[in-house]
mmCIF file of C-alpha atoms in Angstrom:
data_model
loop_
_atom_site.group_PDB
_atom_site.id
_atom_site.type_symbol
_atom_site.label_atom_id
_atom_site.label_comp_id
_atom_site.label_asym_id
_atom_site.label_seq_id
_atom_site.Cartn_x
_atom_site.Cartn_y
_atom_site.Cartn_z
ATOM 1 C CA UNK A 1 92.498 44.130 -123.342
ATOM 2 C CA UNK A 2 94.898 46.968 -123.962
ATOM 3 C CA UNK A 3 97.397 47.920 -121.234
ATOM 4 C CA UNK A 4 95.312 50.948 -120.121
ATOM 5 C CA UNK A 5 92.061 48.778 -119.222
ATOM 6 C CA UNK A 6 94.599 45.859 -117.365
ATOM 7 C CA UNK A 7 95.762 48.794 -114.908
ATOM 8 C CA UNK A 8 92.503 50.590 -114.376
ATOM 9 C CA UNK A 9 91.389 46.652 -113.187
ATOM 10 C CA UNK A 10 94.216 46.225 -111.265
ATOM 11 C CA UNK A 11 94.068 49.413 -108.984
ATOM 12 C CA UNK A 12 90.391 48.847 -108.817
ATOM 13 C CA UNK A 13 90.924 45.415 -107.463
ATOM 14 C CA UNK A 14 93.336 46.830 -104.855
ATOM 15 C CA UNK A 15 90.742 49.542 -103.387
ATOM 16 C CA UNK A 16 88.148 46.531 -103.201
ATOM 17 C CA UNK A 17 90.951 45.349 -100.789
ATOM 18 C CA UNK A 18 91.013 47.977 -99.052
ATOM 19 C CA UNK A 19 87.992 48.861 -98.046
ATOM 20 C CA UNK A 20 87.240 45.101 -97.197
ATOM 21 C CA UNK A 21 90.595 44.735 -94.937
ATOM 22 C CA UNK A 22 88.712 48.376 -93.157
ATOM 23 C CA UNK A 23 85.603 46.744 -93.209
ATOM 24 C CA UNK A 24 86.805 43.462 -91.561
ATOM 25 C CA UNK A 25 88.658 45.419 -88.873
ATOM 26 C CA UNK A 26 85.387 47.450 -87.962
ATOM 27 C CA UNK A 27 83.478 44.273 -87.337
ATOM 28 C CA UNK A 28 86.201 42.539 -85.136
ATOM 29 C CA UNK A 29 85.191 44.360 -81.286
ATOM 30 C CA UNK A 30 81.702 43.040 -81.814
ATOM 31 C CA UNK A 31 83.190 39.641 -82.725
ATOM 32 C CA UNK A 32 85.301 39.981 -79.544
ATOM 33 C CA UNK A 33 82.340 41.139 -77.167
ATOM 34 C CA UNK A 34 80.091 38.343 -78.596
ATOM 35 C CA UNK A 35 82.345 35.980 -78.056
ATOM 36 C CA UNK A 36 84.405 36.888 -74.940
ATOM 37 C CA UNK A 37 87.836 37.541 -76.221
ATOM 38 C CA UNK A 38 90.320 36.670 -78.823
ATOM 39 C CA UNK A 39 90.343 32.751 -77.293
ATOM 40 C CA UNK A 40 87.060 31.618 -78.066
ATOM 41 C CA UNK A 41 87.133 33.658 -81.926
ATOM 42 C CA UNK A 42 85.777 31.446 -84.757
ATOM 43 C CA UNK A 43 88.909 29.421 -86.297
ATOM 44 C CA UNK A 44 88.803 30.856 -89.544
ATOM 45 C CA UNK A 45 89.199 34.627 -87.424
ATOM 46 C CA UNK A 46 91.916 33.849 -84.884
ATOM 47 C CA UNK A 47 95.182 34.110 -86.709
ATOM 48 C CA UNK A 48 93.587 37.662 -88.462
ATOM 49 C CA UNK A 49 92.939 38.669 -84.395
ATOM 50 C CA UNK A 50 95.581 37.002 -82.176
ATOM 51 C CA UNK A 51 96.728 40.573 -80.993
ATOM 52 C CA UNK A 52 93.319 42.068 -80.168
ATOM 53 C CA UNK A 53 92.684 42.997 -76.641
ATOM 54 C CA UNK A 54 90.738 40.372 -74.822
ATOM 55 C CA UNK A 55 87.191 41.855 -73.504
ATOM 56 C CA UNK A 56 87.188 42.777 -69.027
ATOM 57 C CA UNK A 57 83.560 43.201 -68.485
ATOM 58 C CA UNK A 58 81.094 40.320 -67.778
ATOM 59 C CA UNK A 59 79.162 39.168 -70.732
ATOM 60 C CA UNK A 60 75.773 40.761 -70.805
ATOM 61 C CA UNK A 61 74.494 37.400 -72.204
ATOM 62 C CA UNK A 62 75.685 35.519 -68.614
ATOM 63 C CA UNK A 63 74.317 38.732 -66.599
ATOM 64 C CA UNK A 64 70.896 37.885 -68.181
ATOM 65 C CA UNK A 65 70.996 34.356 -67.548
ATOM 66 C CA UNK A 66 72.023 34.948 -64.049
ATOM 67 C CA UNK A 67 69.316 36.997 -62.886
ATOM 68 C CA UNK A 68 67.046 34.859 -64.482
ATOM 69 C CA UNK A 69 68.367 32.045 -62.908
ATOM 70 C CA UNK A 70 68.037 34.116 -59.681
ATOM 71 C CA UNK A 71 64.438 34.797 -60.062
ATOM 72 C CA UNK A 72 63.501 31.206 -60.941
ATOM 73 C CA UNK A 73 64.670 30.036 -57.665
ATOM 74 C CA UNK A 74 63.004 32.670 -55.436
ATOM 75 C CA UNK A 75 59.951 32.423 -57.240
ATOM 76 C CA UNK A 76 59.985 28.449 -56.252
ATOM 77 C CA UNK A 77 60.527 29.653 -52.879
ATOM 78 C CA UNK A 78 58.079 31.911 -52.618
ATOM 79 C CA UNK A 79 55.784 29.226 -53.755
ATOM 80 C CA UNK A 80 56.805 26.665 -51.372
ATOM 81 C CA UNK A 81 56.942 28.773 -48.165
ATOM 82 C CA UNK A 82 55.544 31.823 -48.875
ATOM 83 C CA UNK A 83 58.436 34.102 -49.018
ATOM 84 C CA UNK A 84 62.001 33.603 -49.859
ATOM 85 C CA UNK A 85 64.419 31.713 -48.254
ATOM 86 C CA UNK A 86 66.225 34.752 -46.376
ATOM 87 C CA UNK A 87 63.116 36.371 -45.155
ATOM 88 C CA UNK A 88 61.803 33.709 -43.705
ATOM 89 C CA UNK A 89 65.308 32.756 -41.929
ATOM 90 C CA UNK A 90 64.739 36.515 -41.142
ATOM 91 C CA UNK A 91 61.277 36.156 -39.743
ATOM 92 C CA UNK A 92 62.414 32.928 -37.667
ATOM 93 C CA UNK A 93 65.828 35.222 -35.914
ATOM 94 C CA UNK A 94 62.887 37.610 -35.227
ATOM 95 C CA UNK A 95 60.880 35.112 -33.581
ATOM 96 C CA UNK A 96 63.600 33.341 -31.225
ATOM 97 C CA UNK A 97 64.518 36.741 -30.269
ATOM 98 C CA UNK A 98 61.273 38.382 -29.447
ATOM 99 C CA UNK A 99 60.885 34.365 -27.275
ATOM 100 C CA UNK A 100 64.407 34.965 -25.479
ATOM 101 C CA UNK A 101 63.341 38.270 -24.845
ATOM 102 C CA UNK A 102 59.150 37.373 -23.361
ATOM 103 C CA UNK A 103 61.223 34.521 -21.087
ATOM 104 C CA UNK A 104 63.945 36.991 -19.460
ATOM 105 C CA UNK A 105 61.081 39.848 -18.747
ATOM 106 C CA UNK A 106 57.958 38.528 -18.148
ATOM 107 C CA UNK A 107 58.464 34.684 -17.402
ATOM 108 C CA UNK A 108 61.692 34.479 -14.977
ATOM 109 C CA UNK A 109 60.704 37.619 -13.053
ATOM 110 C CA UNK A 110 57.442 36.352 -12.519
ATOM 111 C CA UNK A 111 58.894 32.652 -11.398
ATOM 112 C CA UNK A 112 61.152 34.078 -9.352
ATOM 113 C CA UNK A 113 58.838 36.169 -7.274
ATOM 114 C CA UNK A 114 56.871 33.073 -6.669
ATOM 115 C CA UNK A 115 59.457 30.969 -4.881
ATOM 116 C CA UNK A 116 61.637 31.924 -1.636
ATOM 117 C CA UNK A 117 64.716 33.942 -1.630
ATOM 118 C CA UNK A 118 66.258 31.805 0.846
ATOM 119 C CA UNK A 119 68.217 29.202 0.172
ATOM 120 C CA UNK A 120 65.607 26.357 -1.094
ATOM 121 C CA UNK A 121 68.436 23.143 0.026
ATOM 122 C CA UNK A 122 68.730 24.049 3.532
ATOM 123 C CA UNK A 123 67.572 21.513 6.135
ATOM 124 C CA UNK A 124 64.379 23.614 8.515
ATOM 125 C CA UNK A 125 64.917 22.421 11.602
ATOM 126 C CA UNK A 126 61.565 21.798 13.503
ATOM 127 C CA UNK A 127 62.149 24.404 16.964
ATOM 128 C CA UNK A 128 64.012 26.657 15.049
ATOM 129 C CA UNK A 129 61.697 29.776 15.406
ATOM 130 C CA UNK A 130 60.548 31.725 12.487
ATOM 131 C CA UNK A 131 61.313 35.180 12.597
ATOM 132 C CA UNK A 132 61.843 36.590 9.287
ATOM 133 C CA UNK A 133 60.373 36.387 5.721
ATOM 134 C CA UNK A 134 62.987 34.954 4.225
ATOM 135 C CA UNK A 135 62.553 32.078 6.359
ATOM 136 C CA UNK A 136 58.937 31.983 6.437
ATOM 137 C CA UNK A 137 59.172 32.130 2.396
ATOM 138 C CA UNK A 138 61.177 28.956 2.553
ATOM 139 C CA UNK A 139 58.685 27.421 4.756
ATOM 140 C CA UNK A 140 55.739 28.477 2.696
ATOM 141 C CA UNK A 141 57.851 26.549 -0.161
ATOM 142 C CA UNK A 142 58.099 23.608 1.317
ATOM 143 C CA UNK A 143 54.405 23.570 2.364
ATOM 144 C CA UNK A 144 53.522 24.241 -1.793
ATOM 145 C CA UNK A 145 56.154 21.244 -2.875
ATOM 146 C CA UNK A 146 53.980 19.306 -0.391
ATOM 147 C CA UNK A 147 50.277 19.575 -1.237
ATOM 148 C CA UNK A 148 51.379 20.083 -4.502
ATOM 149 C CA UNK A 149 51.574 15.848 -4.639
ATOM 150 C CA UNK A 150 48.225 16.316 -3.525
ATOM 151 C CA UNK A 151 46.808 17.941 -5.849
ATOM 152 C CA UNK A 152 46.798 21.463 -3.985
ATOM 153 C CA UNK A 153 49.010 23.171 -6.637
ATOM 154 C CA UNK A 154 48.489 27.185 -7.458
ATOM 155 C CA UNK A 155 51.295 27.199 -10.467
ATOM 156 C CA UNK A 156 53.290 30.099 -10.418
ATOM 157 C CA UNK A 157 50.702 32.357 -8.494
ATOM 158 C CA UNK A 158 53.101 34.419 -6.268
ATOM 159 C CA UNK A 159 52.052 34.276 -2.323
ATOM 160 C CA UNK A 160 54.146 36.690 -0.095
ATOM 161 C CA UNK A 161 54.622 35.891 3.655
ATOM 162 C CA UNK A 162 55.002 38.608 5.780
ATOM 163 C CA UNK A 163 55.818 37.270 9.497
ATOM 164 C CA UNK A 164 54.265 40.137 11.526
ATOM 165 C CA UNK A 165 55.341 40.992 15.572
ATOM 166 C CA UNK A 166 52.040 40.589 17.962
ATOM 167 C CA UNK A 167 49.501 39.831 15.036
ATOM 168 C CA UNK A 168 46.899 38.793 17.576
ATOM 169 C CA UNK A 169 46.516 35.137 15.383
ATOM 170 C CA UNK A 170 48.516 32.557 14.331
ATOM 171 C CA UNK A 171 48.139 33.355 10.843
ATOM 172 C CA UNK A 172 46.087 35.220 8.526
ATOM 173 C CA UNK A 173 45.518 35.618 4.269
ATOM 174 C CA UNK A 174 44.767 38.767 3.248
ATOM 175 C CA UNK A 175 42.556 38.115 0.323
ATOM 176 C CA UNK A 176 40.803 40.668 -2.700
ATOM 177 C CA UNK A 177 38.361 41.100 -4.749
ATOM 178 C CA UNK A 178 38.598 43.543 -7.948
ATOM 179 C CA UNK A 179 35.944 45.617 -8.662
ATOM 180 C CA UNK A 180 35.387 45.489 -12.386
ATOM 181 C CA UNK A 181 32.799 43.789 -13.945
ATOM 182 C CA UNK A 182 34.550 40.754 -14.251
ATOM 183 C CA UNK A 183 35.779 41.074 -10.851
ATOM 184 C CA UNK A 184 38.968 38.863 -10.564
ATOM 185 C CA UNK A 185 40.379 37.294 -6.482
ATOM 186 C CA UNK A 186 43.451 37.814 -5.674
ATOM 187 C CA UNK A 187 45.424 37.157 -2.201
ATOM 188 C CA UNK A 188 47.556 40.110 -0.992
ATOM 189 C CA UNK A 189 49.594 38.126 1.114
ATOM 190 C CA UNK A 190 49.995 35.451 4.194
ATOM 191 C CA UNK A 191 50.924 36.575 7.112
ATOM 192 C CA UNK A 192 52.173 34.734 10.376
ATOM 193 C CA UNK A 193 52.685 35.614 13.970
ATOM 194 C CA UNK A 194 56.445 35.809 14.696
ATOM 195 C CA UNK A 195 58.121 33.283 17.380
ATOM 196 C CA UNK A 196 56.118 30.167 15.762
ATOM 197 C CA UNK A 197 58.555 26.725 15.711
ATOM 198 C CA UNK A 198 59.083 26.224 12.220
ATOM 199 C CA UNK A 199 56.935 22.683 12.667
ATOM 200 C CA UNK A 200 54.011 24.731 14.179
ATOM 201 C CA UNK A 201 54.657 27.745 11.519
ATOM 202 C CA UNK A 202 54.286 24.771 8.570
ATOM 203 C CA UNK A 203 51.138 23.872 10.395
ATOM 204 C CA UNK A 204 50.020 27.439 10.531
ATOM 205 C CA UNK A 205 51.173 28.099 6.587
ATOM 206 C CA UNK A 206 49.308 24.536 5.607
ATOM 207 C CA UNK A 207 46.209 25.897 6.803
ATOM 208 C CA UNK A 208 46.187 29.279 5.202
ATOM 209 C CA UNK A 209 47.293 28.225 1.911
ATOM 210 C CA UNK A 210 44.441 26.221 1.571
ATOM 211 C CA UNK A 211 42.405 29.529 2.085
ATOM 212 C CA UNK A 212 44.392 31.014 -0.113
ATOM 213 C CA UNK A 213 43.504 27.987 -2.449
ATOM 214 C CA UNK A 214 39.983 27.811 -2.161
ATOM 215 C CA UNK A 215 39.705 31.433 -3.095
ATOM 216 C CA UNK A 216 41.524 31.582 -5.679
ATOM 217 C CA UNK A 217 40.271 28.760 -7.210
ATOM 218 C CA UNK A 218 36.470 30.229 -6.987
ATOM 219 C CA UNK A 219 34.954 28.427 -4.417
ATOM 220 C CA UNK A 220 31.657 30.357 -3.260
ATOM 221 C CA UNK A 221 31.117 31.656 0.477
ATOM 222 C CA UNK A 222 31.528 28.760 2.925
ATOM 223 C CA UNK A 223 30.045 28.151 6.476
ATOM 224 C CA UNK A 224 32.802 28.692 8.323
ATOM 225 C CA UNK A 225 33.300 25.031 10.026
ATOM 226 C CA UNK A 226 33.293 23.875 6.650
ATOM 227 C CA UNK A 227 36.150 25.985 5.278
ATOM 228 C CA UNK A 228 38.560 25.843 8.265
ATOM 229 C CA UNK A 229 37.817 22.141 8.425
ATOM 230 C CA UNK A 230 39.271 22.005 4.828
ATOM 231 C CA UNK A 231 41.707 24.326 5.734
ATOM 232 C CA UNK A 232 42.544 21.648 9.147
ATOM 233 C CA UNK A 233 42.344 18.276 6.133
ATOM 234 C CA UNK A 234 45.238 20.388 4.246
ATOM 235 C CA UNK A 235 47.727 20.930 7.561
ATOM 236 C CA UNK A 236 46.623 16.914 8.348
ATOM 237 C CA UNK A 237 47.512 15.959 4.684
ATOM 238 C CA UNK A 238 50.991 18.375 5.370
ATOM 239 C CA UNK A 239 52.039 16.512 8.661
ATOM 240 C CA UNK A 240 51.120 12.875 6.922
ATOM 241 C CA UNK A 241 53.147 13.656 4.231
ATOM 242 C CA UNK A 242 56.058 14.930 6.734
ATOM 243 C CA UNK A 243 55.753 11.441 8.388
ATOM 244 C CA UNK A 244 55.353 8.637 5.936
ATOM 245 C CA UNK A 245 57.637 10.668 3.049
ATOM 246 C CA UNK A 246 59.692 12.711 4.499
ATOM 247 C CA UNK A 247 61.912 12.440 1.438
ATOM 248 C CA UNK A 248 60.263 14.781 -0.114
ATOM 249 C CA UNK A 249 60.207 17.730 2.305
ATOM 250 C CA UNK A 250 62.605 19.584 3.923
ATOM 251 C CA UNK A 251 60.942 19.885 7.226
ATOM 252 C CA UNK A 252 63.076 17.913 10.107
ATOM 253 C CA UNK A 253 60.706 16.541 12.924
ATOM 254 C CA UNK A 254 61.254 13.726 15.007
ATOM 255 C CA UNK A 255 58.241 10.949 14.579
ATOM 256 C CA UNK A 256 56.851 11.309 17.727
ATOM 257 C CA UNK A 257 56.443 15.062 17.586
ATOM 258 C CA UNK A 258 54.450 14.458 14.138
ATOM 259 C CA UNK A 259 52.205 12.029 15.598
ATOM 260 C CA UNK A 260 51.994 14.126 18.646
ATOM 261 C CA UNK A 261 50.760 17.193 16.196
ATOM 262 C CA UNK A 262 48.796 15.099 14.007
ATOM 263 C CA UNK A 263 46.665 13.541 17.172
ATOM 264 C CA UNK A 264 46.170 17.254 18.544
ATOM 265 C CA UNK A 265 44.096 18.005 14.884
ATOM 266 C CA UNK A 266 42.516 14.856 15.309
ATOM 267 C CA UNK A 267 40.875 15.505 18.773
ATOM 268 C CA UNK A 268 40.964 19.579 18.749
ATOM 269 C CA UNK A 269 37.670 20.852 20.314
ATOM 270 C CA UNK A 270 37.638 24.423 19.235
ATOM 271 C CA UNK A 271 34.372 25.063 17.879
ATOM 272 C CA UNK A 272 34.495 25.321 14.314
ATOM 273 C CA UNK A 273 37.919 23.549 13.610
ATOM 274 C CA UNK A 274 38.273 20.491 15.225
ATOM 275 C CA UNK A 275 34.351 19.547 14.357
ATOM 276 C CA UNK A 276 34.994 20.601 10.971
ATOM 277 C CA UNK A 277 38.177 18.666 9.964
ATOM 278 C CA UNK A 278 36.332 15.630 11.494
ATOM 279 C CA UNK A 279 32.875 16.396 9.264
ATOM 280 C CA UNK A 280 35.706 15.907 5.805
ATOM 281 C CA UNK A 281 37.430 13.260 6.986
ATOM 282 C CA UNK A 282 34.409 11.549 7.756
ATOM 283 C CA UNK A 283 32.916 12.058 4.358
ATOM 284 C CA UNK A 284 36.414 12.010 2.055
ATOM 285 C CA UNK A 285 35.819 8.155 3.135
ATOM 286 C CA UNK A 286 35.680 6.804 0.040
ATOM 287 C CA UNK A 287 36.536 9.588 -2.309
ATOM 288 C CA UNK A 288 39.527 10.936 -3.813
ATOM 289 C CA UNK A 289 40.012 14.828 -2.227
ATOM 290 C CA UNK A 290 39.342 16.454 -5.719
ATOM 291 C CA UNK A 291 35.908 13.930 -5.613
ATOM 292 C CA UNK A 292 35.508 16.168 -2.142
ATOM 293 C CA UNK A 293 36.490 19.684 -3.481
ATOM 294 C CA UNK A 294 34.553 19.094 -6.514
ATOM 295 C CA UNK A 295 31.060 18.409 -4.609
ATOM 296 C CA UNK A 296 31.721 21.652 -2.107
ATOM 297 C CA UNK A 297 32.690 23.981 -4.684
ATOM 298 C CA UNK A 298 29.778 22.959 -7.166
ATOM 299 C CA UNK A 299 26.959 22.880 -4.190
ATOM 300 C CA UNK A 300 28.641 24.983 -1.467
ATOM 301 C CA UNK A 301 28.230 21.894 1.280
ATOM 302 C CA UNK A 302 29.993 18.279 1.553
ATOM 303 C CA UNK A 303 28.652 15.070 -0.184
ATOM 304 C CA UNK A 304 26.800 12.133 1.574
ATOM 305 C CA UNK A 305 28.663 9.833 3.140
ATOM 306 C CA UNK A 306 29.682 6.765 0.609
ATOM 307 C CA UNK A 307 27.565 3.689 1.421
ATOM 308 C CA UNK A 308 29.836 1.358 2.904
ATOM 309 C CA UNK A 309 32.628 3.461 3.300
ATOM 310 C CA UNK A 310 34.804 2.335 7.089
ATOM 311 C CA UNK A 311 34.933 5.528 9.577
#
């Protein structure tokens, strides 16, 4: 090889050089961006790029793998309750909400009309007389609480007292009908002669809730001895109840007085009342008083006397 040829293959070897040191330093920011900087570069590359710049941005490869790993686990969600996890926590917010909010409106308001104002603790002293409708509320209360244990229980139905100056009766419910075609009942209010002792106002209240109860509770049109000698039973059950538990009322009466009262329903003779009450006693002898109520509301009269049953 003459010394011509030796240097033409020498400079030719130092271009190939060249252009493969260029080539090499083209390739090396898509060796750094597939591998995530100069610290994780193939062994045999790191000493050639220990000065590069180390890559900022998040890998596209973990982005991908991310979102898929996303998607996996609300598509198991969606599969095991319906929807993801967050909407449903969503939809459950909504729902304890939209509760809170159906209790405070229409629940409370609607409780809260239905008891007394007055102050439901306080002791109701037998001769105190009843003059307003706070106290007759109260009373009214305390009658409900009562024949509630009784089985004489109207929920949360609302029933105003109204205690009315010369009402020309000792009390009075002022019942409706609707007129639709469904027509619904409905009791407008109780109302009670002012100056009553709060003993003979309970008395008075006794009786007309029950009215108030058997029309509400769609009992068809009764003679007239038979409903107010229902209505008497209810005031009887009232008074008993006053006597043997009075625990669980906050009526104040001396024994004797109950007794007294209790004797005077017993033996009334006004037409229609005192015959009445005595016709239901006679045949609630052995029966429960729902056995009773059942019979009159089903066949509009009361049941045969029990065979056996003691007067």
């Amino acid at each position: 090889m003459t010394p011509w040829h030796r240097s033409r293959l020498f400079c030719n070897m130092r271009a190939f050089a060249i252009l493969e040191s260029a080539a090499e330093l083209q390739r090396l920011p898509r060796t750094l961006g597939r591998y995530g900087g100069a610290g994780r570069l193939p062994p045999s590359r790191w000493a050639s790029s220990a000065a590069a710049p180390q890559s900022s941005s998040v890998p596209e490869v973990i982005q991908q793998q991310t979102a898929l790993s996303v998607h996996r686990r609300r598509a198991a969600e969606r599969a095991r309750f319906g929807m993801p996890v967050w909407q449903l926590l969503g939809v459950g917010l909504f729902g304890v909400a939209w509760a809170g909010w159906w209790w405070a409106d229409v629940c409370y308001p609607a409780l809260s009309r239905s008891l007394p104002t007055a102050d439901r603790r306080a002791t109701l002293m037998s001769h105190e007389p009843v003059e307003t409708d706070e106290h007759a509320s109260a009373l009214l209360a305390d009658v409900r609480r009562v024949l509630c244990r009784h089985g004489l229980d109207l929920g949360h139905v609302a029933l105003p007292v109204r205690v009315v100056h010369g009402l020309g009766a000792e009390g009075y419910t002022v019942k409706r009908r609707g007129r639709s075609r469904n027509p619904t009942r409905a009791v407008d209010m109780i109302l009670l002669d002012s100056g009553l002792s709060t003993v003979q106002a309970a008395i008075v209240l006794s009786h007309e809730f029950m009215h108030a109860w058997l029309w509400l509770q769609g009992f068809p049109s009764l003679a007239p001895s038979l409903e107010e000698g229902l209505c008497e039973l209810a005031a009887f059950l009232y008074l008993l109840s006053v006597l043997h538990q009075p625990e669980d009322t906050r009526l104040q009466c001396e024994a004797a007085e109950l007794r007294h009262l209790i004797s005077d329903i017993e033996n009334n003779a006004r037409r229609g009342y005192g015959d009445g009450f005595r016709a239901c006693v006679a045949r609630l002898q052995g029966r429960h008083l729902h056995d009773l109520l059942g019979y009159v509301r089903e066949r509009g009269r009361l049941p045969p006397p029990v065979p056996g049953a003691q007067s």
